[in-house]
Amino acid sequence: MSTFETIIYEKEDNIAYVTLNRPHVLNVYNIRMRDELYQVLGAIKDDPEVRAAVFKGAGEKAFCAGADLSEFLTAPSPTLARQVRWERDVWGLFLSLPQPLLAALHGYVLGSGIEIALCCDIRIASEDAQFGLPEVGLGIIPAAGATQTLPRVVGRARALEMMLTDRRIGAKEALDISLVNRVVSKGELLPTAESLARQIAHFDPAVVRSIKQAVVRGLDLPLAEGLELEKRLASLVFQAKARNSFQ
Ligand code: COA
């Protein structure tokens, strides 16, 4: 269904499936993948048929082992790198998707791999998953959102320990610190993610999007403003229901 080089995009029964597809190099994230992901995320965002999306990695060994080190710091100039980043804010786009996103994580989930997972709303890991942020050892800081997204998910101290020491953690510890929602056997990984996506896709998409918006936007607001947001969204959902019942 897709003609991309680094990812596979499929859509079935209102669910989008995005597979990171460079298994010979552990699905590492390169410039091509960034551009293709940008296209696919834009397509998902604008597609009312898509009610949930599942992100996964091809091959046996990894969801994604981070940035492609063969392209490491190869941008022709810092100015160009910055311009490209503004033109293609793939992480901003990821975080702005209105549909619920699920990550099915196996094997190595490092650097940008964990950052992609953190852009998703629900993370399922298989027992062999290993999580880590090797950036500090490479002399860079995580720049695909992890300095902001990881502490929001696991708390400041655990996020800093992972980022400052490059400590790798396994699936069980990831579950203990709420980095993932569930750990399942490798054979159950995709069926579990798919079954959750189907449950979500079964419900009214406007209601589902409103719940995601209330939670995601609300987390960045003071409680009183979050409650106002919830009230506004609840009222919009209620009005839409009332309109539909009169038609
Ligand atoms: N960039 C480019 N290629 C990578 C890569 C990366 N980040 N990580 C792995 N690869 C390639 C390897 O070069 C190898 O290619 P080859 O078969 O052509 O030699 C292939 O993927 C398999 O990796 P390999 O190292 O043989 O697998 P392994 O199971 O022994 O080790 C890791 C797996 C993840 C521990 C190891 O590959 C690693 O430490 N990778 C770097 C992780 C990293 O620092 N990511 C950047 C985060 S910002």
mmCIF file of C-alpha atoms and ligand atoms in Angstrom:
data_model
loop_
_atom_site.group_PDB
_atom_site.id
_atom_site.type_symbol
_atom_site.label_atom_id
_atom_site.label_comp_id
_atom_site.label_asym_id
_atom_site.label_seq_id
_atom_site.Cartn_x
_atom_site.Cartn_y
_atom_site.Cartn_z
ATOM 1 C CA MET A 1 0.000 0.000 0.000
ATOM 2 C CA SER A 2 2.889 2.447 0.591
ATOM 3 C CA THR A 3 5.794 3.373 -1.629
ATOM 4 C CA PHE A 4 8.139 4.586 1.063
ATOM 5 C CA GLU A 5 11.713 3.412 1.459
ATOM 6 C CA THR A 6 12.068 3.460 5.248
ATOM 7 C CA ILE A 7 8.543 2.915 6.500
ATOM 8 C CA ILE A 8 5.474 0.900 5.607
ATOM 9 C CA TYR A 9 2.118 2.630 5.862
ATOM 10 C CA GLU A 10 -1.062 0.570 5.896
ATOM 11 C CA LYS A 11 -4.654 1.293 6.771
ATOM 12 C CA GLU A 12 -7.277 -1.278 7.658
ATOM 13 C CA ASP A 13 -10.659 -0.969 9.365
ATOM 14 C CA ASN A 14 -10.070 2.654 10.439
ATOM 15 C CA ILE A 15 -6.678 1.820 11.954
ATOM 16 C CA ALA A 16 -3.379 3.103 10.534
ATOM 17 C CA TYR A 17 -0.256 0.950 10.875
ATOM 18 C CA VAL A 18 3.168 2.556 10.605
ATOM 19 C CA THR A 19 6.127 0.172 10.497
ATOM 20 C CA LEU A 20 9.678 1.497 10.828
ATOM 21 C CA ASN A 21 11.273 -0.564 8.117
ATOM 22 C CA ARG A 22 15.081 -0.625 8.130
ATOM 23 C CA PRO A 23 15.534 -3.948 9.958
ATOM 24 C CA HIS A 24 19.086 -4.526 8.635
ATOM 25 C CA VAL A 25 20.194 -1.505 10.735
ATOM 26 C CA LEU A 26 17.752 -1.974 13.631
ATOM 27 C CA ASN A 27 15.266 0.550 12.145
ATOM 28 C CA VAL A 28 17.499 3.511 12.978
ATOM 29 C CA TYR A 29 16.055 6.933 12.239
ATOM 30 C CA ASN A 30 17.641 8.724 9.293
ATOM 31 C CA ILE A 31 16.805 11.832 7.275
ATOM 32 C CA ARG A 32 14.782 9.810 4.793
ATOM 33 C CA MET A 33 12.751 8.258 7.601
ATOM 34 C CA ARG A 34 12.152 11.713 9.065
ATOM 35 C CA ASP A 35 10.780 12.955 5.731
ATOM 36 C CA GLU A 36 8.637 9.876 5.178
ATOM 37 C CA LEU A 37 7.332 9.919 8.730
ATOM 38 C CA TYR A 38 6.447 13.581 8.278
ATOM 39 C CA GLN A 39 4.342 12.717 5.208
ATOM 40 C CA VAL A 40 2.648 9.791 6.900
ATOM 41 C CA LEU A 41 1.877 11.697 10.111
ATOM 42 C CA GLY A 42 0.368 14.520 8.037
ATOM 43 C CA ALA A 43 -1.758 11.992 6.157
ATOM 44 C CA ILE A 44 -2.968 10.396 9.415
ATOM 45 C CA LYS A 45 -3.773 13.782 10.944
ATOM 46 C CA ASP A 46 -5.916 14.811 7.969
ATOM 47 C CA ASP A 47 -7.651 11.469 7.477
ATOM 48 C CA PRO A 48 -11.020 11.314 9.235
ATOM 49 C CA GLU A 49 -11.167 7.567 8.525
ATOM 50 C CA VAL A 50 -8.189 6.931 10.818
ATOM 51 C CA ARG A 51 -9.454 6.446 14.371
ATOM 52 C CA ALA A 52 -6.259 5.064 15.926
ATOM 53 C CA ALA A 53 -2.706 4.352 14.769
ATOM 54 C CA VAL A 54 -0.221 1.637 15.713
ATOM 55 C CA PHE A 55 3.555 2.216 15.420
ATOM 56 C CA LYS A 56 5.847 -0.823 15.247
ATOM 57 C CA GLY A 57 9.280 -1.912 14.096
ATOM 58 C CA ALA A 58 10.172 -4.425 11.377
ATOM 59 C CA GLY A 59 12.438 -7.392 12.085
ATOM 60 C CA GLU A 60 13.223 -9.410 15.170
ATOM 61 C CA LYS A 61 15.751 -7.220 16.980
ATOM 62 C CA ALA A 62 14.460 -3.691 17.395
ATOM 63 C CA PHE A 63 11.644 -1.223 17.391
ATOM 64 C CA CYS A 64 14.290 1.444 16.695
ATOM 65 C CA ALA A 65 17.903 1.717 17.933
ATOM 66 C CA GLY A 66 17.966 5.522 17.725
ATOM 67 C CA ALA A 67 19.417 7.965 15.252
ATOM 68 C CA ASP A 68 21.405 6.682 12.291
ATOM 69 C CA LEU A 69 24.976 7.261 13.438
ATOM 70 C CA SER A 70 26.263 7.027 9.864
ATOM 71 C CA GLU A 71 24.498 10.368 9.270
ATOM 72 C CA PHE A 72 25.567 11.721 12.650
ATOM 73 C CA LEU A 73 26.130 15.480 12.564
ATOM 74 C CA THR A 74 26.337 15.466 8.766
ATOM 75 C CA ALA A 75 24.149 18.544 8.190
ATOM 76 C CA PRO A 76 26.054 20.938 5.917
ATOM 77 C CA SER A 77 25.711 23.797 8.406
ATOM 78 C CA PRO A 78 23.970 24.540 11.700
ATOM 79 C CA THR A 79 21.836 27.150 9.902
ATOM 80 C CA LEU A 80 20.619 24.632 7.361
ATOM 81 C CA ALA A 81 19.994 22.038 10.061
ATOM 82 C CA ARG A 82 17.905 24.550 11.953
ATOM 83 C CA GLN A 83 15.957 25.572 8.842
ATOM 84 C CA VAL A 84 15.185 21.931 8.010
ATOM 85 C CA ARG A 85 14.050 21.370 11.586
ATOM 86 C CA TRP A 86 11.591 24.258 11.395
ATOM 87 C CA GLU A 87 10.291 23.167 7.994
ATOM 88 C CA ARG A 88 9.886 19.591 9.118
ATOM 89 C CA ASP A 89 8.944 19.615 12.776
ATOM 90 C CA VAL A 90 8.158 15.932 12.773
ATOM 91 C CA TRP A 91 8.028 15.726 16.583
ATOM 92 C CA GLY A 92 5.661 18.697 16.894
ATOM 93 C CA LEU A 93 3.454 17.078 14.256
ATOM 94 C CA PHE A 94 3.577 13.730 16.059
ATOM 95 C CA LEU A 95 2.459 15.316 19.333
ATOM 96 C CA SER A 96 -0.343 17.218 17.597
ATOM 97 C CA LEU A 97 -2.115 14.167 16.150
ATOM 98 C CA PRO A 98 -5.712 14.084 17.398
ATOM 99 C CA GLN A 99 -6.139 10.307 17.182
ATOM 100 C CA PRO A 100 -4.893 7.932 19.910
ATOM 101 C CA LEU A 101 -1.496 6.469 18.994
ATOM 102 C CA LEU A 102 -0.216 3.110 20.202
ATOM 103 C CA ALA A 103 3.380 1.909 20.197
ATOM 104 C CA ALA A 104 4.205 -1.818 19.960
ATOM 105 C CA LEU A 105 7.758 -2.026 21.293
ATOM 106 C CA HIS A 106 10.183 -4.923 20.993
ATOM 107 C CA GLY A 107 13.941 -5.366 21.207
ATOM 108 C CA TYR A 108 16.037 -2.188 21.225
ATOM 109 C CA VAL A 109 14.071 0.978 21.931
ATOM 110 C CA LEU A 110 16.868 3.529 22.122
ATOM 111 C CA GLY A 111 17.279 7.277 21.553
ATOM 112 C CA SER A 112 14.792 8.385 18.885
ATOM 113 C CA GLY A 113 13.119 4.989 19.321
ATOM 114 C CA ILE A 114 12.070 5.834 22.859
ATOM 115 C CA GLU A 115 11.215 9.356 21.694
ATOM 116 C CA ILE A 116 8.835 8.004 19.028
ATOM 117 C CA ALA A 117 7.290 5.750 21.684
ATOM 118 C CA LEU A 118 6.859 8.795 23.961
ATOM 119 C CA CYS A 119 4.930 10.620 21.225
ATOM 120 C CA CYS A 120 2.412 7.789 21.429
ATOM 121 C CA ASP A 121 -0.366 7.613 23.985
ATOM 122 C CA ILE A 122 -0.304 3.922 24.902
ATOM 123 C CA ARG A 123 2.879 1.823 24.936
ATOM 124 C CA ILE A 124 2.887 -1.970 24.875
ATOM 125 C CA ALA A 125 6.227 -3.765 25.243
ATOM 126 C CA SER A 126 7.266 -7.327 24.625
ATOM 127 C CA GLU A 127 9.382 -9.094 27.249
ATOM 128 C CA ASP A 128 12.599 -8.583 25.253
ATOM 129 C CA ALA A 129 12.284 -4.778 25.023
ATOM 130 C CA GLN A 130 15.257 -2.696 26.233
ATOM 131 C CA PHE A 131 14.960 1.037 26.725
ATOM 132 C CA GLY A 132 17.699 3.648 26.898
ATOM 133 C CA LEU A 133 18.919 7.092 25.903
ATOM 134 C CA PRO A 134 22.544 6.835 24.706
ATOM 135 C CA GLU A 135 22.784 10.514 23.666
ATOM 136 C CA VAL A 136 24.822 11.679 26.668
ATOM 137 C CA GLY A 137 27.626 9.286 25.732
ATOM 138 C CA LEU A 138 27.613 10.662 22.187
ATOM 139 C CA GLY A 139 28.048 14.211 23.477
ATOM 140 C CA ILE A 140 24.553 15.373 22.479
ATOM 141 C CA ILE A 141 21.256 15.857 24.232
ATOM 142 C CA PRO A 142 18.063 14.056 23.281
ATOM 143 C CA ALA A 143 16.411 16.430 20.808
ATOM 144 C CA ALA A 144 13.287 14.670 19.668
ATOM 145 C CA GLY A 145 11.357 15.634 22.736
ATOM 146 C CA ALA A 146 12.597 13.187 25.394
ATOM 147 C CA THR A 147 13.865 15.846 27.801
ATOM 148 C CA GLN A 148 10.251 17.025 27.989
ATOM 149 C CA THR A 149 8.194 13.914 27.286
ATOM 150 C CA LEU A 150 10.083 11.379 29.428
ATOM 151 C CA PRO A 151 9.842 13.299 32.751
ATOM 152 C CA ARG A 152 6.125 13.850 32.095
ATOM 153 C CA VAL A 153 5.696 10.084 31.859
ATOM 154 C CA VAL A 154 8.130 8.646 34.449
ATOM 155 C CA GLY A 155 8.886 11.682 36.637
ATOM 156 C CA ARG A 156 11.922 13.950 36.877
ATOM 157 C CA ALA A 157 14.274 11.738 38.891
ATOM 158 C CA ARG A 158 13.834 8.580 36.815
ATOM 159 C CA ALA A 159 14.022 10.512 33.540
ATOM 160 C CA LEU A 160 17.208 12.260 34.612
ATOM 161 C CA GLU A 161 18.784 9.011 35.783
ATOM 162 C CA MET A 162 18.119 7.416 32.409
ATOM 163 C CA MET A 163 19.320 10.441 30.427
ATOM 164 C CA LEU A 164 22.368 11.278 32.551
ATOM 165 C CA THR A 165 23.734 7.757 33.032
ATOM 166 C CA ASP A 166 22.631 5.975 29.829
ATOM 167 C CA ARG A 167 21.259 3.201 32.003
ATOM 168 C CA ARG A 168 19.337 0.655 29.938
ATOM 169 C CA ILE A 169 16.192 -0.784 31.455
ATOM 170 C CA GLY A 170 14.254 -3.895 30.561
ATOM 171 C CA ALA A 171 10.545 -4.345 29.984
ATOM 172 C CA LYS A 172 9.713 -5.210 33.597
ATOM 173 C CA GLU A 173 11.355 -2.082 34.970
ATOM 174 C CA ALA A 174 9.738 -0.033 32.195
ATOM 175 C CA LEU A 175 6.390 -1.327 33.435
ATOM 176 C CA ASP A 176 7.285 -0.611 37.075
ATOM 177 C CA ILE A 177 8.020 3.044 36.255
ATOM 178 C CA SER A 178 4.958 3.370 33.968
ATOM 179 C CA LEU A 179 7.038 3.928 30.850
ATOM 180 C CA VAL A 180 4.875 1.226 29.267
ATOM 181 C CA ASN A 181 1.278 0.249 29.953
ATOM 182 C CA ARG A 182 1.733 -3.507 29.598
ATOM 183 C CA VAL A 183 4.331 -6.185 28.971
ATOM 184 C CA VAL A 184 3.333 -9.196 26.898
ATOM 185 C CA SER A 185 5.105 -12.074 25.185
ATOM 186 C CA LYS A 186 6.618 -11.295 21.803
ATOM 187 C CA GLY A 187 3.916 -13.290 20.032
ATOM 188 C CA GLU A 188 1.223 -11.271 21.785
ATOM 189 C CA LEU A 189 2.714 -7.843 21.069
ATOM 190 C CA LEU A 190 0.962 -6.952 17.826
ATOM 191 C CA PRO A 191 -2.311 -8.730 18.645
ATOM 192 C CA THR A 192 -2.472 -6.776 21.938
ATOM 193 C CA ALA A 193 -1.766 -3.410 20.279
ATOM 194 C CA GLU A 194 -4.215 -4.203 17.501
ATOM 195 C CA SER A 195 -6.930 -5.293 19.893
ATOM 196 C CA LEU A 196 -6.591 -2.047 21.890
ATOM 197 C CA ALA A 197 -6.665 -0.017 18.661
ATOM 198 C CA ARG A 198 -9.820 -1.851 17.589
ATOM 199 C CA GLN A 199 -11.510 -1.175 20.933
ATOM 200 C CA ILE A 200 -10.722 2.528 20.543
ATOM 201 C CA ALA A 201 -11.800 2.603 16.881
ATOM 202 C CA HIS A 202 -15.149 1.111 17.859
ATOM 203 C CA PHE A 203 -16.160 4.260 19.780
ATOM 204 C CA ASP A 204 -17.410 7.617 18.486
ATOM 205 C CA PRO A 205 -14.263 9.241 17.029
ATOM 206 C CA ALA A 206 -15.308 12.757 18.107
ATOM 207 C CA VAL A 207 -15.625 11.583 21.712
ATOM 208 C CA VAL A 208 -12.317 9.709 21.530
ATOM 209 C CA ARG A 209 -10.494 12.773 20.153
ATOM 210 C CA SER A 210 -12.047 15.007 22.801
ATOM 211 C CA ILE A 211 -10.891 12.707 25.597
ATOM 212 C CA LYS A 212 -7.354 12.648 24.184
ATOM 213 C CA GLN A 213 -7.352 16.426 23.808
ATOM 214 C CA ALA A 214 -8.620 16.967 27.356
ATOM 215 C CA VAL A 215 -5.919 14.735 28.830
ATOM 216 C CA VAL A 216 -2.972 15.761 26.641
ATOM 217 C CA ARG A 217 -3.620 19.512 26.649
ATOM 218 C CA GLY A 218 -4.846 19.440 30.222
ATOM 219 C CA LEU A 219 -1.597 17.948 31.504
ATOM 220 C CA ASP A 220 0.205 21.142 30.476
ATOM 221 C CA LEU A 221 -2.331 23.414 32.205
ATOM 222 C CA PRO A 222 -2.933 24.394 35.813
ATOM 223 C CA LEU A 223 -5.806 22.303 37.267
ATOM 224 C CA ALA A 224 -8.402 25.095 37.109
ATOM 225 C CA GLU A 225 -7.674 25.718 33.410
ATOM 226 C CA GLY A 226 -7.655 21.981 32.733
ATOM 227 C CA LEU A 227 -11.085 21.679 34.299
ATOM 228 C CA GLU A 228 -12.305 24.603 32.149
ATOM 229 C CA LEU A 229 -10.962 22.807 29.070
ATOM 230 C CA GLU A 230 -12.790 19.633 30.102
ATOM 231 C CA LYS A 231 -16.011 21.614 30.586
ATOM 232 C CA ARG A 232 -15.734 23.184 27.111
ATOM 233 C CA LEU A 233 -15.010 19.859 25.424
ATOM 234 C CA ALA A 234 -17.795 18.078 27.336
ATOM 235 C CA SER A 235 -20.203 20.785 26.271
ATOM 236 C CA LEU A 236 -19.159 20.502 22.599
ATOM 237 C CA VAL A 237 -19.624 16.720 22.699
ATOM 238 C CA PHE A 238 -23.003 17.147 24.377
ATOM 239 C CA GLN A 239 -24.151 19.722 21.782
ATOM 240 C CA ALA A 240 -23.081 17.463 18.921
ATOM 241 C CA LYS A 241 -25.032 14.572 20.454
ATOM 242 C CA ALA A 242 -28.112 16.761 20.910
ATOM 243 C CA ARG A 243 -27.891 17.955 17.277
ATOM 244 C CA ASN A 244 -27.574 14.371 16.034
ATOM 245 C CA SER A 245 -30.559 13.171 18.043
ATOM 246 C CA PHE A 246 -32.767 15.889 16.431
ATOM 247 C CA GLN A 247 -31.757 14.911 12.899
HETATM 248 N N1 COA B 1 23.174 3.930 13.404
HETATM 249 C C1 COA B 1 23.528 3.264 12.275
HETATM 250 N N2 COA B 1 23.621 1.918 12.214
HETATM 251 C C2 COA B 1 23.354 1.225 13.338
HETATM 252 C C3 COA B 1 22.992 1.838 14.543
HETATM 253 C C4 COA B 1 22.887 3.269 14.553
HETATM 254 N N3 COA B 1 22.490 3.939 15.640
HETATM 255 N N4 COA B 1 22.768 0.899 15.490
HETATM 256 C C5 COA B 1 23.007 -0.287 14.897
HETATM 257 N N5 COA B 1 23.358 -0.088 13.588
HETATM 258 C C6 COA B 1 23.678 -1.125 12.603
HETATM 259 C C7 COA B 1 25.019 -1.763 12.891
HETATM 260 O O1 COA B 1 26.065 -0.978 12.334
HETATM 261 C C8 COA B 1 24.865 -3.104 12.227
HETATM 262 O O2 COA B 1 25.034 -2.947 10.833
HETATM 263 P P1 COA B 1 25.991 -4.002 10.023
HETATM 264 O O3 COA B 1 25.276 -5.324 10.185
HETATM 265 O O4 COA B 1 25.961 -3.476 8.624
HETATM 266 O O5 COA B 1 27.311 -3.964 10.704
HETATM 267 C C9 COA B 1 23.399 -3.436 12.439
HETATM 268 O O6 COA B 1 22.746 -2.193 12.716
HETATM 269 C C10 COA B 1 23.153 -4.371 13.619
HETATM 270 O O7 COA B 1 23.760 -3.788 14.767
HETATM 271 P P2 COA B 1 24.760 -4.586 15.736
HETATM 272 O O8 COA B 1 25.548 -3.585 16.510
HETATM 273 O O9 COA B 1 25.508 -5.604 14.949
HETATM 274 O O10 COA B 1 23.711 -5.336 16.674
HETATM 275 P P3 COA B 1 23.953 -5.776 18.167
HETATM 276 O O11 COA B 1 22.770 -6.602 18.546
HETATM 277 O O12 COA B 1 25.292 -6.374 18.356
HETATM 278 O O13 COA B 1 23.931 -4.417 19.040
HETATM 279 C C11 COA B 1 23.054 -2.286 19.762
HETATM 280 C C12 COA B 1 22.756 -3.654 19.096
HETATM 281 C C13 COA B 1 21.747 -1.464 19.668
HETATM 282 C C14 COA B 1 23.422 -2.462 21.222
HETATM 283 C C15 COA B 1 24.201 -1.586 19.011
HETATM 284 O O14 COA B 1 23.954 -1.681 17.623
HETATM 285 C C16 COA B 1 24.322 -0.144 19.381
HETATM 286 O O15 COA B 1 24.809 0.174 20.462
HETATM 287 N N6 COA B 1 23.889 0.760 18.460
HETATM 288 C C17 COA B 1 24.011 2.174 18.671
HETATM 289 C C18 COA B 1 22.859 2.685 19.493
HETATM 290 C C19 COA B 1 22.926 4.191 19.552
HETATM 291 O O16 COA B 1 23.862 4.761 20.100
HETATM 292 N N7 COA B 1 21.936 4.858 18.946
HETATM 293 C C20 COA B 1 21.961 6.295 18.782
HETATM 294 C C21 COA B 1 21.090 6.921 19.801
HETATM 295 S S1 COA B 1 21.084 8.675 19.606
#
